[in-house]
Amino acid sequence: STEPKFSEKRFEEIHKEITAYVKKVGYNPTIVPILPISGFNGDNMLEKSDNMTWWKKKKIERKGGSYEFETLFDALDNIDPPSRPMDKALRLPLQDVYKIGGIGTVPVGRVETGILKPGMVVNFAPTGPTTEVKSVEMHHEALVEAQPGDNVGFNVKNVSVKELKRGFVASDSKNDPAKEAADFTAQVIVLNHPGQIQAGYSPVLDCHTAHIACRFAELVTKIDRRTGKELEAGPKFVKSGDSCIVRMVPSKP
């Protein structure tokens, strides 16, 4: 806790730190609500707290209109819902795979793009089989189709648990199926790293549910992380705070 309790001065210090960090990673701090709360007794969570009489309602101006917030509930209730890319090809990274008695093999994961339906023939990249989806469930209820954002389990035909694993990506075999990649291009923001990063650096990359070492094969260009404009072509190194386009080579396709 702060000293004195519910200190306005301490909140202003934290507000300054958070604003600087939000700006550093490329967001506009004027549209990020920052407010003092205490979860221990629910201060400013659902209702305005009597312990922070100095805290006044704030206003956020953004595209699509403005809103006011005083509590955490206000801030959460005014988050813009993300767009659901249903028109794109199916991509579903597997979180896990189960063998369920009387049903069979059930991969589970979150639909990122596209839709998943029973009867669809899916492919599991990079090295998995192609098979038909028998059923799709979410929270123990059968679905006619699963949409982006849905965490689902789906039963597949004639596939053993050993043939699938976490990190595989399910896709529609008839609509731009996912494929293995020998290399790929990524936009990288270096948040915090001691020293300089040069070509040849090989960190472990977590992408959705995949967890694999990838080598920085080529630093293509350094860019402004807010505008995307090129700052330097073929930089020799990048460091904390930089944003860049990198050609990366995974240790396995």
mmCIF file of C-alpha atoms in Angstrom:
data_model
loop_
_atom_site.group_PDB
_atom_site.id
_atom_site.type_symbol
_atom_site.label_atom_id
_atom_site.label_comp_id
_atom_site.label_asym_id
_atom_site.label_seq_id
_atom_site.Cartn_x
_atom_site.Cartn_y
_atom_site.Cartn_z
ATOM 1 C CA SER A 1 0.000 0.000 0.000
ATOM 2 C CA THR A 2 1.036 3.625 -0.441
ATOM 3 C CA GLU A 3 1.999 5.974 2.371
ATOM 4 C CA PRO A 4 -0.252 7.751 3.086
ATOM 5 C CA LYS A 5 -2.941 5.326 1.950
ATOM 6 C CA PHE A 6 -4.631 6.050 -1.396
ATOM 7 C CA SER A 7 -1.976 8.676 -2.163
ATOM 8 C CA GLU A 8 -2.693 10.984 -5.100
ATOM 9 C CA LYS A 9 1.018 11.762 -5.403
ATOM 10 C CA ARG A 10 1.890 8.078 -5.776
ATOM 11 C CA PHE A 11 -0.819 7.624 -8.408
ATOM 12 C CA GLU A 12 0.595 10.538 -10.415
ATOM 13 C CA GLU A 13 4.050 8.908 -10.286
ATOM 14 C CA ILE A 14 2.661 5.604 -11.574
ATOM 15 C CA HIS A 15 0.551 7.425 -14.183
ATOM 16 C CA LYS A 16 3.704 9.079 -15.527
ATOM 17 C CA GLU A 17 5.590 5.755 -15.705
ATOM 18 C CA ILE A 18 2.746 3.921 -17.460
ATOM 19 C CA THR A 19 2.213 6.758 -19.948
ATOM 20 C CA ALA A 20 5.908 6.706 -20.890
ATOM 21 C CA TYR A 21 5.885 2.917 -21.349
ATOM 22 C CA VAL A 22 2.672 2.915 -23.390
ATOM 23 C CA LYS A 23 4.207 5.542 -25.679
ATOM 24 C CA LYS A 24 7.478 3.594 -25.910
ATOM 25 C CA VAL A 25 5.803 0.448 -27.264
ATOM 26 C CA GLY A 26 3.910 2.432 -29.895
ATOM 27 C CA TYR A 27 0.464 3.171 -28.468
ATOM 28 C CA ASN A 28 -1.199 6.560 -28.108
ATOM 29 C CA PRO A 29 -1.362 7.193 -24.327
ATOM 30 C CA THR A 30 -4.212 9.710 -24.699
ATOM 31 C CA ILE A 31 -6.639 6.885 -25.562
ATOM 32 C CA VAL A 32 -5.472 4.481 -22.826
ATOM 33 C CA PRO A 33 -7.521 4.831 -19.611
ATOM 34 C CA ILE A 34 -5.333 4.884 -16.482
ATOM 35 C CA LEU A 35 -7.043 4.990 -13.095
ATOM 36 C CA PRO A 36 -6.353 4.261 -9.404
ATOM 37 C CA ILE A 37 -7.938 1.083 -8.017
ATOM 38 C CA SER A 38 -7.588 -1.246 -5.050
ATOM 39 C CA GLY A 39 -8.909 -4.747 -5.520
ATOM 40 C CA PHE A 40 -8.559 -5.572 -1.819
ATOM 41 C CA ASN A 41 -11.745 -3.713 -0.892
ATOM 42 C CA GLY A 42 -13.039 -2.939 -4.385
ATOM 43 C CA ASP A 43 -12.045 0.730 -4.522
ATOM 44 C CA ASN A 44 -12.942 2.247 -7.922
ATOM 45 C CA MET A 45 -13.694 -1.209 -9.294
ATOM 46 C CA LEU A 46 -17.476 -1.042 -9.760
ATOM 47 C CA GLU A 47 -18.289 2.161 -7.891
ATOM 48 C CA LYS A 48 -16.475 5.404 -7.094
ATOM 49 C CA SER A 49 -14.419 5.025 -3.917
ATOM 50 C CA ASP A 50 -14.823 7.346 -0.931
ATOM 51 C CA ASN A 51 -11.128 6.749 -0.157
ATOM 52 C CA MET A 52 -9.984 8.713 -3.221
ATOM 53 C CA THR A 53 -11.971 11.949 -3.177
ATOM 54 C CA TRP A 54 -9.212 13.540 -5.272
ATOM 55 C CA TRP A 55 -9.997 11.215 -8.219
ATOM 56 C CA LYS A 56 -12.346 12.802 -10.743
ATOM 57 C CA LYS A 57 -14.102 11.388 -13.796
ATOM 58 C CA LYS A 58 -11.898 11.434 -16.923
ATOM 59 C CA LYS A 59 -12.762 11.632 -20.612
ATOM 60 C CA ILE A 60 -11.222 9.704 -23.512
ATOM 61 C CA GLU A 61 -11.480 11.024 -27.084
ATOM 62 C CA ARG A 62 -11.089 8.375 -29.782
ATOM 63 C CA LYS A 63 -12.264 7.405 -33.255
ATOM 64 C CA GLY A 64 -15.940 6.592 -33.152
ATOM 65 C CA GLY A 65 -16.700 8.931 -30.248
ATOM 66 C CA SER A 66 -15.711 9.754 -26.691
ATOM 67 C CA TYR A 67 -16.501 8.219 -23.321
ATOM 68 C CA GLU A 68 -16.041 9.047 -19.638
ATOM 69 C CA PHE A 69 -14.654 6.693 -17.017
ATOM 70 C CA GLU A 70 -14.465 6.787 -13.247
ATOM 71 C CA THR A 71 -14.185 3.082 -12.383
ATOM 72 C CA LEU A 72 -12.512 -0.018 -13.800
ATOM 73 C CA PHE A 73 -15.948 -1.212 -14.918
ATOM 74 C CA ASP A 74 -16.394 1.983 -16.973
ATOM 75 C CA ALA A 75 -13.019 1.489 -18.661
ATOM 76 C CA LEU A 76 -13.629 -2.184 -19.483
ATOM 77 C CA ASP A 77 -17.198 -1.563 -20.627
ATOM 78 C CA ASN A 78 -15.971 0.951 -23.207
ATOM 79 C CA ILE A 79 -13.299 -1.207 -24.850
ATOM 80 C CA ASP A 80 -13.843 -1.344 -28.606
ATOM 81 C CA PRO A 81 -14.701 -4.946 -29.541
ATOM 82 C CA PRO A 82 -12.147 -6.385 -31.987
ATOM 83 C CA SER A 83 -13.145 -7.073 -35.577
ATOM 84 C CA ARG A 84 -13.800 -10.753 -36.261
ATOM 85 C CA PRO A 85 -12.034 -11.805 -39.493
ATOM 86 C CA MET A 86 -14.626 -14.386 -40.587
ATOM 87 C CA ASP A 87 -14.004 -13.735 -44.282
ATOM 88 C CA LYS A 88 -10.386 -14.922 -44.117
ATOM 89 C CA ALA A 89 -9.171 -18.506 -44.489
ATOM 90 C CA LEU A 90 -9.432 -20.727 -41.396
ATOM 91 C CA ARG A 91 -6.513 -20.629 -38.969
ATOM 92 C CA LEU A 92 -6.814 -22.497 -35.661
ATOM 93 C CA PRO A 93 -3.589 -23.023 -33.635
ATOM 94 C CA LEU A 94 -3.867 -26.164 -31.489
ATOM 95 C CA GLN A 95 -3.542 -25.664 -27.734
ATOM 96 C CA ASP A 96 -3.770 -29.366 -26.923
ATOM 97 C CA VAL A 97 -5.014 -32.735 -28.199
ATOM 98 C CA TYR A 98 -7.100 -35.221 -26.189
ATOM 99 C CA LYS A 99 -8.237 -38.799 -26.620
ATOM 100 C CA ILE A 100 -11.785 -39.112 -25.264
ATOM 101 C CA GLY A 101 -13.358 -42.524 -24.765
ATOM 102 C CA GLY A 102 -16.297 -43.212 -27.068
ATOM 103 C CA ILE A 103 -15.523 -40.119 -29.151
ATOM 104 C CA GLY A 104 -11.926 -40.314 -30.352
ATOM 105 C CA THR A 105 -9.301 -37.664 -31.031
ATOM 106 C CA VAL A 106 -10.301 -34.130 -30.027
ATOM 107 C CA PRO A 107 -7.937 -31.223 -30.798
ATOM 108 C CA VAL A 108 -8.712 -27.974 -28.952
ATOM 109 C CA GLY A 109 -7.813 -24.385 -29.754
ATOM 110 C CA ARG A 110 -9.003 -20.870 -30.514
ATOM 111 C CA VAL A 111 -10.288 -19.908 -33.943
ATOM 112 C CA GLU A 112 -8.140 -16.948 -35.045
ATOM 113 C CA THR A 113 -9.582 -16.387 -38.531
ATOM 114 C CA GLY A 114 -12.258 -17.943 -40.735
ATOM 115 C CA ILE A 115 -14.874 -20.449 -39.593
ATOM 116 C CA LEU A 116 -14.822 -24.127 -38.599
ATOM 117 C CA LYS A 117 -17.782 -26.392 -39.400
ATOM 118 C CA PRO A 118 -18.642 -30.080 -39.048
ATOM 119 C CA GLY A 119 -18.011 -31.851 -42.348
ATOM 120 C CA MET A 120 -15.115 -29.560 -43.264
ATOM 121 C CA VAL A 121 -11.903 -31.272 -44.420
ATOM 122 C CA VAL A 122 -9.020 -29.728 -42.480
ATOM 123 C CA ASN A 123 -5.274 -29.851 -42.851
ATOM 124 C CA PHE A 124 -2.861 -29.691 -39.903
ATOM 125 C CA ALA A 125 0.345 -27.769 -40.671
ATOM 126 C CA PRO A 126 3.243 -28.122 -40.760
ATOM 127 C CA THR A 127 3.441 -31.930 -40.952
ATOM 128 C CA GLY A 128 0.083 -33.250 -39.787
ATOM 129 C CA PRO A 129 -2.621 -35.203 -41.636
ATOM 130 C CA THR A 130 -5.683 -34.096 -43.608
ATOM 131 C CA THR A 131 -9.001 -35.301 -42.192
ATOM 132 C CA GLU A 132 -12.707 -34.542 -41.804
ATOM 133 C CA VAL A 133 -14.228 -32.687 -38.843
ATOM 134 C CA LYS A 134 -17.007 -34.811 -37.332
ATOM 135 C CA SER A 135 -18.284 -32.318 -34.736
ATOM 136 C CA VAL A 136 -17.443 -28.983 -33.100
ATOM 137 C CA GLU A 137 -18.175 -28.114 -29.444
ATOM 138 C CA MET A 138 -17.746 -25.127 -27.144
ATOM 139 C CA HIS A 139 -18.516 -25.397 -23.416
ATOM 140 C CA HIS A 140 -20.020 -28.873 -24.015
ATOM 141 C CA GLU A 141 -22.503 -27.530 -26.576
ATOM 142 C CA ALA A 142 -22.483 -28.557 -30.240
ATOM 143 C CA LEU A 143 -21.891 -25.719 -32.715
ATOM 144 C CA VAL A 144 -23.097 -25.358 -36.288
ATOM 145 C CA GLU A 145 -19.967 -23.270 -36.880
ATOM 146 C CA ALA A 146 -17.144 -21.804 -34.785
ATOM 147 C CA GLN A 147 -16.100 -18.192 -35.385
ATOM 148 C CA PRO A 148 -12.974 -16.141 -34.572
ATOM 149 C CA GLY A 149 -12.528 -15.826 -30.809
ATOM 150 C CA ASP A 150 -14.261 -19.141 -30.028
ATOM 151 C CA ASN A 151 -12.299 -21.661 -27.938
ATOM 152 C CA VAL A 152 -13.471 -25.013 -29.247
ATOM 153 C CA GLY A 153 -12.859 -28.734 -29.286
ATOM 154 C CA PHE A 154 -13.480 -30.655 -32.493
ATOM 155 C CA ASN A 155 -13.605 -34.368 -33.185
ATOM 156 C CA VAL A 156 -11.650 -35.576 -36.230
ATOM 157 C CA LYS A 157 -11.866 -38.841 -38.183
ATOM 158 C CA ASN A 158 -9.183 -41.542 -38.334
ATOM 159 C CA VAL A 159 -6.419 -39.531 -36.651
ATOM 160 C CA SER A 160 -4.507 -40.640 -33.556
ATOM 161 C CA VAL A 161 -3.432 -38.300 -30.763
ATOM 162 C CA LYS A 162 0.215 -39.024 -31.652
ATOM 163 C CA GLU A 163 -0.207 -37.466 -35.108
ATOM 164 C CA LEU A 164 -1.117 -34.029 -33.711
ATOM 165 C CA LYS A 165 0.542 -31.746 -31.189
ATOM 166 C CA ARG A 166 0.397 -28.290 -29.651
ATOM 167 C CA GLY A 167 1.576 -25.634 -32.104
ATOM 168 C CA PHE A 168 0.068 -27.260 -35.204
ATOM 169 C CA VAL A 169 -2.327 -25.030 -37.172
ATOM 170 C CA ALA A 170 -5.641 -26.359 -38.517
ATOM 171 C CA SER A 171 -6.881 -24.873 -41.796
ATOM 172 C CA ASP A 172 -9.450 -25.549 -44.518
ATOM 173 C CA SER A 173 -7.810 -27.888 -47.049
ATOM 174 C CA LYS A 174 -9.869 -26.287 -49.863
ATOM 175 C CA ASN A 175 -9.265 -22.626 -48.991
ATOM 176 C CA ASP A 176 -5.668 -21.375 -48.718
ATOM 177 C CA PRO A 177 -4.457 -24.152 -46.375
ATOM 178 C CA ALA A 178 -1.626 -23.356 -43.951
ATOM 179 C CA LYS A 179 1.792 -24.636 -45.061
ATOM 180 C CA GLU A 180 5.196 -25.099 -43.533
ATOM 181 C CA ALA A 181 7.623 -22.213 -44.073
ATOM 182 C CA ALA A 182 11.402 -22.416 -44.440
ATOM 183 C CA ASP A 183 11.570 -18.710 -43.529
ATOM 184 C CA PHE A 184 9.221 -15.777 -42.954
ATOM 185 C CA THR A 185 9.265 -12.009 -42.578
ATOM 186 C CA ALA A 186 8.192 -10.464 -39.263
ATOM 187 C CA GLN A 187 7.858 -7.014 -37.730
ATOM 188 C CA VAL A 188 9.756 -7.036 -34.436
ATOM 189 C CA ILE A 189 9.610 -4.458 -31.627
ATOM 190 C CA VAL A 190 12.517 -4.731 -29.184
ATOM 191 C CA LEU A 191 10.999 -3.863 -25.811
ATOM 192 C CA ASN A 192 13.915 -4.708 -23.542
ATOM 193 C CA HIS A 193 17.199 -6.367 -24.466
ATOM 194 C CA PRO A 194 20.721 -5.969 -23.083
ATOM 195 C CA GLY A 195 23.071 -4.755 -25.811
ATOM 196 C CA GLN A 196 22.605 -5.002 -29.562
ATOM 197 C CA ILE A 197 20.821 -7.613 -31.698
ATOM 198 C CA GLN A 198 22.511 -8.567 -34.966
ATOM 199 C CA ALA A 199 21.865 -11.070 -37.757
ATOM 200 C CA GLY A 200 22.453 -14.577 -36.414
ATOM 201 C CA TYR A 201 20.689 -13.995 -33.088
ATOM 202 C CA SER A 202 18.464 -17.021 -32.288
ATOM 203 C CA PRO A 203 15.778 -16.427 -29.634
ATOM 204 C CA VAL A 204 12.917 -18.793 -28.806
ATOM 205 C CA LEU A 205 9.758 -17.490 -30.473
ATOM 206 C CA ASP A 206 6.238 -17.991 -29.115
ATOM 207 C CA CYS A 207 3.679 -17.504 -31.887
ATOM 208 C CA HIS A 208 0.128 -18.399 -30.861
ATOM 209 C CA THR A 209 0.741 -21.910 -29.453
ATOM 210 C CA ALA A 210 4.011 -22.640 -31.309
ATOM 211 C CA HIS A 211 7.252 -22.504 -29.272
ATOM 212 C CA ILE A 212 10.408 -22.721 -31.389
ATOM 213 C CA ALA A 213 13.873 -21.202 -31.849
ATOM 214 C CA CYS A 214 14.120 -18.833 -34.826
ATOM 215 C CA ARG A 215 17.255 -17.210 -36.245
ATOM 216 C CA PHE A 216 17.411 -13.552 -37.292
ATOM 217 C CA ALA A 217 18.694 -14.332 -40.807
ATOM 218 C CA GLU A 218 18.550 -10.738 -42.073
ATOM 219 C CA LEU A 219 17.724 -7.330 -40.619
ATOM 220 C CA VAL A 220 15.803 -5.970 -43.610
ATOM 221 C CA THR A 221 14.924 -2.475 -42.418
ATOM 222 C CA LYS A 222 14.477 -0.376 -39.289
ATOM 223 C CA ILE A 223 11.076 1.346 -39.128
ATOM 224 C CA ASP A 224 9.140 3.908 -37.103
ATOM 225 C CA ARG A 225 6.879 1.715 -34.972
ATOM 226 C CA ARG A 226 4.101 4.333 -34.951
ATOM 227 C CA THR A 227 3.947 5.122 -38.684
ATOM 228 C CA GLY A 228 5.634 2.087 -40.280
ATOM 229 C CA LYS A 229 7.915 4.358 -42.338
ATOM 230 C CA GLU A 230 11.431 3.142 -43.112
ATOM 231 C CA LEU A 231 14.185 4.764 -41.047
ATOM 232 C CA GLU A 232 17.199 2.724 -42.182
ATOM 233 C CA ALA A 233 17.630 -0.020 -44.792
ATOM 234 C CA GLY A 234 19.764 -3.039 -43.871
ATOM 235 C CA PRO A 235 20.742 -1.929 -40.343
ATOM 236 C CA LYS A 236 23.736 -3.711 -38.801
ATOM 237 C CA PHE A 237 21.982 -4.003 -35.444
ATOM 238 C CA VAL A 238 18.865 -3.087 -33.451
ATOM 239 C CA LYS A 239 18.497 -2.323 -29.747
ATOM 240 C CA SER A 240 15.863 -1.711 -27.067
ATOM 241 C CA GLY A 241 13.119 0.602 -28.321
ATOM 242 C CA ASP A 242 13.718 -0.168 -32.011
ATOM 243 C CA SER A 243 11.182 -1.622 -34.437
ATOM 244 C CA CYS A 244 12.334 -3.531 -37.504
ATOM 245 C CA ILE A 245 11.432 -5.897 -40.314
ATOM 246 C CA VAL A 246 13.368 -9.164 -40.000
ATOM 247 C CA ARG A 247 13.681 -12.285 -42.149
ATOM 248 C CA MET A 248 13.538 -15.185 -39.712
ATOM 249 C CA VAL A 249 14.436 -18.856 -40.175
ATOM 250 C CA PRO A 250 12.849 -21.373 -37.764
ATOM 251 C CA SER A 251 14.975 -24.295 -36.540
ATOM 252 C CA LYS A 252 12.215 -26.554 -37.921
ATOM 253 C CA PRO A 253 9.810 -25.630 -40.766
#
